[in-house]
PDB file of C-alpha atoms in Angstrom:
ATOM      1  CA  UNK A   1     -44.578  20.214  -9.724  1.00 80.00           C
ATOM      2  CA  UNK A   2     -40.852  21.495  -9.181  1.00 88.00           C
ATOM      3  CA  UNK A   3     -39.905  24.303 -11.583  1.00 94.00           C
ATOM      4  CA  UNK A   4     -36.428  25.716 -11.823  1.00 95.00           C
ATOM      5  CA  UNK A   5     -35.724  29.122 -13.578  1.00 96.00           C
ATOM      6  CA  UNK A   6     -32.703  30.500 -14.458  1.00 97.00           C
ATOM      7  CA  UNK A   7     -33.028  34.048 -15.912  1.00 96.00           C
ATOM      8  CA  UNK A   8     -30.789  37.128 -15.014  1.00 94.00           C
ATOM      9  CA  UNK A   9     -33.709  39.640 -15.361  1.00 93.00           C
ATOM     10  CA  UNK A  10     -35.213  39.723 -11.523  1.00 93.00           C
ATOM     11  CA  UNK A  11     -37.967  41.829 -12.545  1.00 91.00           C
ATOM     12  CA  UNK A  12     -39.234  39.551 -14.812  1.00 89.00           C
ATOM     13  CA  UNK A  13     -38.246  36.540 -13.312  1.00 92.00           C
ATOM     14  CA  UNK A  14     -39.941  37.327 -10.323  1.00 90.00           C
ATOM     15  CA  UNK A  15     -43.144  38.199 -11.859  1.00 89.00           C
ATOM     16  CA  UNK A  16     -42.947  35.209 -13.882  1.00 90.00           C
ATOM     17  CA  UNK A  17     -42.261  32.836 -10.505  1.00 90.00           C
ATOM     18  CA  UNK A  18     -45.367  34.763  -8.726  1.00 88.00           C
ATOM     19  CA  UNK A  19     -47.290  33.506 -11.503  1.00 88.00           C
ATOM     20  CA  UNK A  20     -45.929  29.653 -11.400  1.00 91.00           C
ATOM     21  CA  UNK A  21     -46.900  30.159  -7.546  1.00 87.00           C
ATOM     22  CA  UNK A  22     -50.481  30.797  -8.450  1.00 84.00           C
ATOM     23  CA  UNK A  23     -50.734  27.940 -10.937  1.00 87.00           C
ATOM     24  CA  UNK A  24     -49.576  26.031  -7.752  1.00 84.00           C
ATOM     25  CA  UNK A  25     -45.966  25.399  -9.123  1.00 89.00           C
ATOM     26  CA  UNK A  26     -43.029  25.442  -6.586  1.00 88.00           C
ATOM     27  CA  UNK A  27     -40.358  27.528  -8.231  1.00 92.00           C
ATOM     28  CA  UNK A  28     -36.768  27.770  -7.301  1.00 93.00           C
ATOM     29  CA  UNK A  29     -34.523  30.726  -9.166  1.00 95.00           C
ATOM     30  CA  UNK A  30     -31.517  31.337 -10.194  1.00 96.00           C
ATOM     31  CA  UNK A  31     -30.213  34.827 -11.427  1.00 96.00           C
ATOM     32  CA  UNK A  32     -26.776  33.212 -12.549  1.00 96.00           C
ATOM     33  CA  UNK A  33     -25.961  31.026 -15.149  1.00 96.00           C
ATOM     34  CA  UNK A  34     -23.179  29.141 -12.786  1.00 95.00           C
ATOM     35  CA  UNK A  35     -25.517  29.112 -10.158  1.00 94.00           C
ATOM     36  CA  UNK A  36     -28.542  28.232 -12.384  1.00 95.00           C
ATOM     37  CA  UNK A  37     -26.195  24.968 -13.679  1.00 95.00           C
ATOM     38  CA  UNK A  38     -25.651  24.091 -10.188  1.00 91.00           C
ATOM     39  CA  UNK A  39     -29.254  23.819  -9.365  1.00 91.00           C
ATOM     40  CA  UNK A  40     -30.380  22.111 -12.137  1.00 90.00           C
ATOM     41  CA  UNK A  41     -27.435  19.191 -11.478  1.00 85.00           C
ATOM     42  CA  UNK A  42     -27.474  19.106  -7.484  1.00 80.00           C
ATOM     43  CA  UNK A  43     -31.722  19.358  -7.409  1.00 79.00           C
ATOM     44  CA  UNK A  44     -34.775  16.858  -8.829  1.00 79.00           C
ATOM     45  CA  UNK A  45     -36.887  19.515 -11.286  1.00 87.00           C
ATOM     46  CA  UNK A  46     -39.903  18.335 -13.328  1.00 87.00           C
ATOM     47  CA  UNK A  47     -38.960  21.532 -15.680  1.00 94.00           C
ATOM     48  CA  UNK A  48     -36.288  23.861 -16.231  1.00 96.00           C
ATOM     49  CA  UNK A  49     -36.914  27.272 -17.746  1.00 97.00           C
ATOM     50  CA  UNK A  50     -33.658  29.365 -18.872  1.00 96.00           C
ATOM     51  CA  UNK A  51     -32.747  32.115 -20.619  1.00 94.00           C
ATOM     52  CA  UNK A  52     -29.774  32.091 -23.106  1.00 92.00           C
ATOM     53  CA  UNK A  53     -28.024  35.545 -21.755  1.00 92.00           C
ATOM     54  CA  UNK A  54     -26.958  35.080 -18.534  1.00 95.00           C
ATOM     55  CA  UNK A  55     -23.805  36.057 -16.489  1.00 95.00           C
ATOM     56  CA  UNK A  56     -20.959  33.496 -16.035  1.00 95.00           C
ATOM     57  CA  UNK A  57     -22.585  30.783 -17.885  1.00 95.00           C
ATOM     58  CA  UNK A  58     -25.209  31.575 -21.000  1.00 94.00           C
ATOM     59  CA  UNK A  59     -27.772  28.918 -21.476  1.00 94.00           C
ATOM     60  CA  UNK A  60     -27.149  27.471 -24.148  1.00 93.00           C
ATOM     61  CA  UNK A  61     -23.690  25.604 -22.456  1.00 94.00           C
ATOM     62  CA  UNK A  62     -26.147  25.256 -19.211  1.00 95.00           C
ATOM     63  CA  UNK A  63     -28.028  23.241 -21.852  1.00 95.00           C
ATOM     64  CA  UNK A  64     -25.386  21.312 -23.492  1.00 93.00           C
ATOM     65  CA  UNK A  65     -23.256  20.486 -20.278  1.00 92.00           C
ATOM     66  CA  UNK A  66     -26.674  19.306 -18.371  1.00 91.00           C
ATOM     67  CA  UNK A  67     -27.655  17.201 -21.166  1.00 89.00           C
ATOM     68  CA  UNK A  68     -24.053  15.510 -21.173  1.00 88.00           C
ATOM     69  CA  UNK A  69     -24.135  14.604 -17.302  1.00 82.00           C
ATOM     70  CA  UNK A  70     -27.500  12.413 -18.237  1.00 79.00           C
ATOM     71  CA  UNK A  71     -30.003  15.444 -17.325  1.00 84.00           C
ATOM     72  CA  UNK A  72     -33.505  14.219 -19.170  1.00 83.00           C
ATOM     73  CA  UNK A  73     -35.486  17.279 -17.785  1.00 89.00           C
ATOM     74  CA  UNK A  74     -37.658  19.202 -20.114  1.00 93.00           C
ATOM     75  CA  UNK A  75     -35.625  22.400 -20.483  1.00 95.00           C
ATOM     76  CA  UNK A  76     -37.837  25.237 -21.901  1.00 96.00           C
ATOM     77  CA  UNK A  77     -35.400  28.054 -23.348  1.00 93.00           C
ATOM     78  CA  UNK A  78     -35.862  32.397 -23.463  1.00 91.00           C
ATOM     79  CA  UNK A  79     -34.108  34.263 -25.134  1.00 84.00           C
ATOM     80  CA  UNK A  80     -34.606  37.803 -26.605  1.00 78.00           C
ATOM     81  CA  UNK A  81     -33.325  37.098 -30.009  1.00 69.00           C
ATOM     82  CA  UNK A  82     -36.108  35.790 -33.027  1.00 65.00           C
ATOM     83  CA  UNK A  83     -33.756  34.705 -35.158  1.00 66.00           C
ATOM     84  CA  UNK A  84     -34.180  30.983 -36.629  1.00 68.00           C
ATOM     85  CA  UNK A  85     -30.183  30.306 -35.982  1.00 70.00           C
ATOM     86  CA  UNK A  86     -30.497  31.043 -32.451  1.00 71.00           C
ATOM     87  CA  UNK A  87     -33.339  28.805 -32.219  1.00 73.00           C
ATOM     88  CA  UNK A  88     -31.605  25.725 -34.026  1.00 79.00           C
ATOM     89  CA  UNK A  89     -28.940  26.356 -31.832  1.00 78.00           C
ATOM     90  CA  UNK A  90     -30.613  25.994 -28.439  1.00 76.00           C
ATOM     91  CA  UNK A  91     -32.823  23.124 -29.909  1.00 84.00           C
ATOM     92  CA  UNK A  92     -29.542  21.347 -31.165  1.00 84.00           C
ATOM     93  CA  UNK A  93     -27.718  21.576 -27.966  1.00 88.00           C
ATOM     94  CA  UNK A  94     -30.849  19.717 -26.180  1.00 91.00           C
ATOM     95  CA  UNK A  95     -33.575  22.291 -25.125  1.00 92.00           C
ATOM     96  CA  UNK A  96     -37.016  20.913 -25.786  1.00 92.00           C
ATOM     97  CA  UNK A  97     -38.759  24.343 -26.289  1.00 92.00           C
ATOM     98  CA  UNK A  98     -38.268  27.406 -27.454  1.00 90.00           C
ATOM     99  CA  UNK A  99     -39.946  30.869 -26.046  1.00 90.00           C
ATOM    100  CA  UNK A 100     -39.008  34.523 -27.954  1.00 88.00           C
ATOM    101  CA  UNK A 101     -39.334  37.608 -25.426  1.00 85.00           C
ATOM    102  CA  UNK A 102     -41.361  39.240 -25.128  1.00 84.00           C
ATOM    103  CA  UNK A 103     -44.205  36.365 -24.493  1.00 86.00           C
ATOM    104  CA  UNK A 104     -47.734  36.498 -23.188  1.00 87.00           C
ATOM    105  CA  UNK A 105     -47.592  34.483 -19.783  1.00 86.00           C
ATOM    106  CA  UNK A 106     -50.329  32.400 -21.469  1.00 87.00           C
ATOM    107  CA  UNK A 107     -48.325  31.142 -23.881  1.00 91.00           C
ATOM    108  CA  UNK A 108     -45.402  30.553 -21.453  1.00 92.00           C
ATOM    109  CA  UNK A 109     -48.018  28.560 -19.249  1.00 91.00           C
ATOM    110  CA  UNK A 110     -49.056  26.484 -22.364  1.00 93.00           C
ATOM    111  CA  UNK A 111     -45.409  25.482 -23.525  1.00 92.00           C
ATOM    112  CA  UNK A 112     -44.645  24.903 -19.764  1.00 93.00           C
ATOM    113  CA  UNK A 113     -48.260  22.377 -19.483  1.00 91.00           C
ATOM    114  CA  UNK A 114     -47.279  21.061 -22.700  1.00 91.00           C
ATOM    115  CA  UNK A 115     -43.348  19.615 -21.534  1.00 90.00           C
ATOM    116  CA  UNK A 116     -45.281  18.369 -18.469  1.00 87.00           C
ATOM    117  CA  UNK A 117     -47.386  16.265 -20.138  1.00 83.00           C
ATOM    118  CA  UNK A 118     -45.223  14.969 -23.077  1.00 78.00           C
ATOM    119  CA  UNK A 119     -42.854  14.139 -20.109  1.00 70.00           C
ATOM    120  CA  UNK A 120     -45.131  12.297 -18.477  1.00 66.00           C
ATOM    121  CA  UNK A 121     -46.144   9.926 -21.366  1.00 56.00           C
ATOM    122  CA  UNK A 122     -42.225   9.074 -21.938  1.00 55.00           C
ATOM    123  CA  UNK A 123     -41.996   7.958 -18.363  1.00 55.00           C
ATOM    124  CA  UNK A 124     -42.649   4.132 -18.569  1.00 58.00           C
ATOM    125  CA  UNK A 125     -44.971   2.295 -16.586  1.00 76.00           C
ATOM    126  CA  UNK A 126     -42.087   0.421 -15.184  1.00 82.00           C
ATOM    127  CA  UNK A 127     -38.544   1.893 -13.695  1.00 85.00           C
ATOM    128  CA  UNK A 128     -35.581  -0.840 -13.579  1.00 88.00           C
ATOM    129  CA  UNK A 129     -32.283  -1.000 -12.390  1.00 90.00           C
ATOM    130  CA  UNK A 130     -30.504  -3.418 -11.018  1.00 94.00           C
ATOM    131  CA  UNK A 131     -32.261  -6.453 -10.170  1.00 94.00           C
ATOM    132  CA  UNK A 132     -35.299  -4.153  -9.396  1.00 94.00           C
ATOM    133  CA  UNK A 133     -38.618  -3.399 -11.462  1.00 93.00           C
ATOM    134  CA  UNK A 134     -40.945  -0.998  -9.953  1.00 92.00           C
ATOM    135  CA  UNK A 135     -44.103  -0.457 -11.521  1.00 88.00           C
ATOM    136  CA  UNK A 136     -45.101   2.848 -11.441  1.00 83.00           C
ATOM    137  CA  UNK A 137     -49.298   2.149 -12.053  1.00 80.00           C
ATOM    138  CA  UNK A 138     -49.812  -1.127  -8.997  1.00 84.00           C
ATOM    139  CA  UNK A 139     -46.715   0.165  -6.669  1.00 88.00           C
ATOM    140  CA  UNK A 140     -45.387  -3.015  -6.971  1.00 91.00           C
ATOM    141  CA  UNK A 141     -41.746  -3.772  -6.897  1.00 94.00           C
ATOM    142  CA  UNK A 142     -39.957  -7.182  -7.933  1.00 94.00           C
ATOM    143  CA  UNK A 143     -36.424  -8.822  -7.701  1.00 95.00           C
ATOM    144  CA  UNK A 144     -35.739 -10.086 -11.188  1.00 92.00           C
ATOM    145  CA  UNK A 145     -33.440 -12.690  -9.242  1.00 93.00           C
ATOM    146  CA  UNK A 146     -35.486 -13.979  -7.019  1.00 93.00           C
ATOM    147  CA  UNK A 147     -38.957 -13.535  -8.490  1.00 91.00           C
ATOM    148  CA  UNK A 148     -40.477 -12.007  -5.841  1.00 92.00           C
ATOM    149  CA  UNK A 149     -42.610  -9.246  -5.450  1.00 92.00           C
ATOM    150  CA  UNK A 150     -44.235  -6.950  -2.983  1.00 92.00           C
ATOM    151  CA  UNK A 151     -46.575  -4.015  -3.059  1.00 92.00           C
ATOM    152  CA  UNK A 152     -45.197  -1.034  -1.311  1.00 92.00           C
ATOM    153  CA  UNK A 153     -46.880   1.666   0.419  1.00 91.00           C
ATOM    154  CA  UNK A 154     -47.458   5.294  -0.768  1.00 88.00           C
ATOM    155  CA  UNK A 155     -44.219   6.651   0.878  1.00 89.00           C
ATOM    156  CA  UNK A 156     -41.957   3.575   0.622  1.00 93.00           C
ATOM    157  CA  UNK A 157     -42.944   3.581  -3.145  1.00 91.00           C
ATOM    158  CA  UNK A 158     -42.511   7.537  -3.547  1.00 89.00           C
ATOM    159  CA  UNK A 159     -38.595   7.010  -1.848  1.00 91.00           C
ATOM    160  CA  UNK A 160     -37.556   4.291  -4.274  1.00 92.00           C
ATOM    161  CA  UNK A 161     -39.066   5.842  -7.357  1.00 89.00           C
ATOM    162  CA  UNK A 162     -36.787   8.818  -6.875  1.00 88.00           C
ATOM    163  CA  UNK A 163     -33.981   6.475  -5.953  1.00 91.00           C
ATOM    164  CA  UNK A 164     -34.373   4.282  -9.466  1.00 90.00           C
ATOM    165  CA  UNK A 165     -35.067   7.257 -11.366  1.00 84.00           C
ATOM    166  CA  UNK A 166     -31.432   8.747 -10.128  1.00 85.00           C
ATOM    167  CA  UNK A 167     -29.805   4.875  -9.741  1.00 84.00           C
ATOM    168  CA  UNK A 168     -26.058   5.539  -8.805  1.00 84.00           C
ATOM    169  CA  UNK A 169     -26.859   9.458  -7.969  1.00 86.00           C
ATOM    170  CA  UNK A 170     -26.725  10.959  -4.194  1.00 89.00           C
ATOM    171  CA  UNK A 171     -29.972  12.662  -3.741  1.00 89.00           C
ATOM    172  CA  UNK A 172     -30.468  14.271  -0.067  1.00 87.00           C
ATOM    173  CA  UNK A 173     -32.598  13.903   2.500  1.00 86.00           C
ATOM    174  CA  UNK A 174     -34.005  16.992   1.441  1.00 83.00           C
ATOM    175  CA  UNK A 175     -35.073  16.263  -1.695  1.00 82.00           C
ATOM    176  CA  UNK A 176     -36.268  13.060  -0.403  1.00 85.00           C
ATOM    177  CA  UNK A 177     -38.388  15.440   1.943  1.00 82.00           C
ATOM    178  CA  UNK A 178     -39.975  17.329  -0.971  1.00 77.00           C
ATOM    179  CA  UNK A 179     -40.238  14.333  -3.414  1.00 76.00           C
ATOM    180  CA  UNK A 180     -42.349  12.221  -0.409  1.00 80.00           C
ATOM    181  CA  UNK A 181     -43.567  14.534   2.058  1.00 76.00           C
ATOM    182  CA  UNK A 182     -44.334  17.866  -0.219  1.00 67.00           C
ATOM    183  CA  UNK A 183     -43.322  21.821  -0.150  1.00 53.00           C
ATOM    184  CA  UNK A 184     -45.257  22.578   2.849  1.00 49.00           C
ATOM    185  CA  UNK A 185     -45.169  19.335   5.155  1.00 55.00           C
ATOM    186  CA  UNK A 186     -43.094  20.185   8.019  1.00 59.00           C
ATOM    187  CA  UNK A 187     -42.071  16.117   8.267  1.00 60.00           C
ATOM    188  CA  UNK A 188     -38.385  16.063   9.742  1.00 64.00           C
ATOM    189  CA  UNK A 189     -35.674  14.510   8.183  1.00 63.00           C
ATOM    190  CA  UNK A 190     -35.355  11.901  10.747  1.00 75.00           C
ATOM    191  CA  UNK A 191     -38.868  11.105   8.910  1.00 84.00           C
ATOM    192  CA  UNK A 192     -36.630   9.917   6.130  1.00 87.00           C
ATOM    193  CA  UNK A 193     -34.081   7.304   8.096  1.00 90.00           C
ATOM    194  CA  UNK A 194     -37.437   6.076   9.143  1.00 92.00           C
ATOM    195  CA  UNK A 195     -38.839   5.048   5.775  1.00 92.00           C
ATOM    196  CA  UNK A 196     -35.569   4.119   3.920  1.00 94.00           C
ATOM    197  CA  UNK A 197     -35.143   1.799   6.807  1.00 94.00           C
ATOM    198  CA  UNK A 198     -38.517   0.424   5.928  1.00 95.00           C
ATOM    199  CA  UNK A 199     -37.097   0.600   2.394  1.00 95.00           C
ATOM    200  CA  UNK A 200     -34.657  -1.137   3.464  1.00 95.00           C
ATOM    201  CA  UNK A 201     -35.914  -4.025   4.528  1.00 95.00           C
ATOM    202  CA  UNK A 202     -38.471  -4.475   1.225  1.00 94.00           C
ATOM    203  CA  UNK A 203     -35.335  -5.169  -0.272  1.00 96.00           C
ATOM    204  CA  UNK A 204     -34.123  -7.292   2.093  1.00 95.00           C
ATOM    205  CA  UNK A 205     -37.330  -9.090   1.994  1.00 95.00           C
ATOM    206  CA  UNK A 206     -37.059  -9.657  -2.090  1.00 95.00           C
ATOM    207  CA  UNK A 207     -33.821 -11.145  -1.838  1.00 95.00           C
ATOM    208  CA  UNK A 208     -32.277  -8.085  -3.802  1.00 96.00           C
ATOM    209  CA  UNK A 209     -28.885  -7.404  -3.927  1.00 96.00           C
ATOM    210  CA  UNK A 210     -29.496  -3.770  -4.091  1.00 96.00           C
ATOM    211  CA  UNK A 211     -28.618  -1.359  -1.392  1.00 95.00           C
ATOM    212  CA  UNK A 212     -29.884   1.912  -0.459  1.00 95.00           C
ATOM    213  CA  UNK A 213     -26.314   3.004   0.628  1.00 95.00           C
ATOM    214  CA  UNK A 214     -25.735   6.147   3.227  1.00 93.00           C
ATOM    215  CA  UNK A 215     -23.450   8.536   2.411  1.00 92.00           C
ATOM    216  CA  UNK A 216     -22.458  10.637   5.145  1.00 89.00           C
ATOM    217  CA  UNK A 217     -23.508  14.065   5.363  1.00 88.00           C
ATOM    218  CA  UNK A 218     -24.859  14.060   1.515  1.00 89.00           C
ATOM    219  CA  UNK A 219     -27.940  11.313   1.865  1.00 91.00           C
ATOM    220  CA  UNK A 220     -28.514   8.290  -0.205  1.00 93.00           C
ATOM    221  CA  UNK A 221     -27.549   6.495  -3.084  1.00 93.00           C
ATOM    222  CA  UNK A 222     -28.952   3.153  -4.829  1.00 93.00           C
ATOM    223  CA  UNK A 223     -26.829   0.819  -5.589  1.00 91.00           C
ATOM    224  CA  UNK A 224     -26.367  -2.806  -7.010  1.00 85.00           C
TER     225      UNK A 224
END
């Protein structure tokens, strides 16, 4: 699991990521609102913690601009302030949690286990787009034109779930790395041409008229 937290107080941001690290969470973070907004759009998170005082850009508009460009992350907010207006206010602009400093890491680990899991259960059994179906449980993928199907293997499936679940997004070859191979594989990206070619020709296979399309110097993008 991918964590990204944005939160301008290193101390505590750092003890906090040493933590995630021992709960065997990969944590990337961000001591900059700006920079914090970046991440979250440019990068494939399975949860986003931020804080609502930050320099450049406070969370809440982190929130409410992520949301807008079709972010569906579970966003877990901090913030310093109790008050129930502040709270309404991050909830309203699309946060799915709310945490009051100070907070007993427990608790934090609990709301963070708890977005996991709720995400999780709202992720369908099946991803579509296109003339594609992929079902998440048998790895099998179909052409809803043709009627054909084909089970794919671990990696193949692991390439074109991240490409469906981003359809008409450019996601890079090294978050294709770290979505397939994992944090501390040292597979190469040329490990990647390999597989979308095998992609590749699943698709052609099917009779789909989706493409996995190269785009130079960024990495790939699905599209039908």
């Amino acid at each position: 699991m991918k964590i990204l937290m944005i939160e301008d107080e290193k101390r505590m941001a750092d003890a906090v990521c040493e933590l995630l690290h021992q709960e065997g969470y990969i944590v990337d973070v961000k001591y900059d609102g700006a920079q914090g907004y970046d991440a979250c759009i440019a990068n494939i998170y399975d949860a986003i913690i931020c804080d609502v005082m930050l320099p450049s850009m406070n969370g809440f508009d982190i929130v409410q601009s992520a949301r807008a460009n079709g972010l569906e992350t579970p966003i877990l907010m901090l913030t310093a302030k109790s008050d129930v207006l502040d709270k309404v206010a991050g909830l309203d602009c699309g946060a799915d949690d709310y945490l009051t400093k100070p907070f007993q890491v427990e608790e934090l680990l609990a709301r963070l286990r708890a977005l996991l899991r709720r995400n999780r259960k709202d992720i369908s059994s099946t991803l579509e787009a296109f003339d594609l179906s992929l079902n998440t449980k048998s790895l099998t993928l179909s052409c809803t034109n043709t009627n054909k199907s084909i089970r794919l293997p671990e990696k193949e499936y692991k390439i074109l779930e991240c490409l469906l679940t981003n359809k008409e997004q450019i996601i890079s070859k090294e978050q294709l790395t770290l979505k397939v191979w994992g944090y501390d594989n040292e597979a190469e990206y040329n490990n990647v041409e390999v597989y979308i070619s095998f992609t590749r020709k699943k698709l052609k296979f099917l009779g789909s008229t989706t493409e996995i399309k190269s785009v130079r110097g960024m990495g790939y993008e699905l599209r039908g």
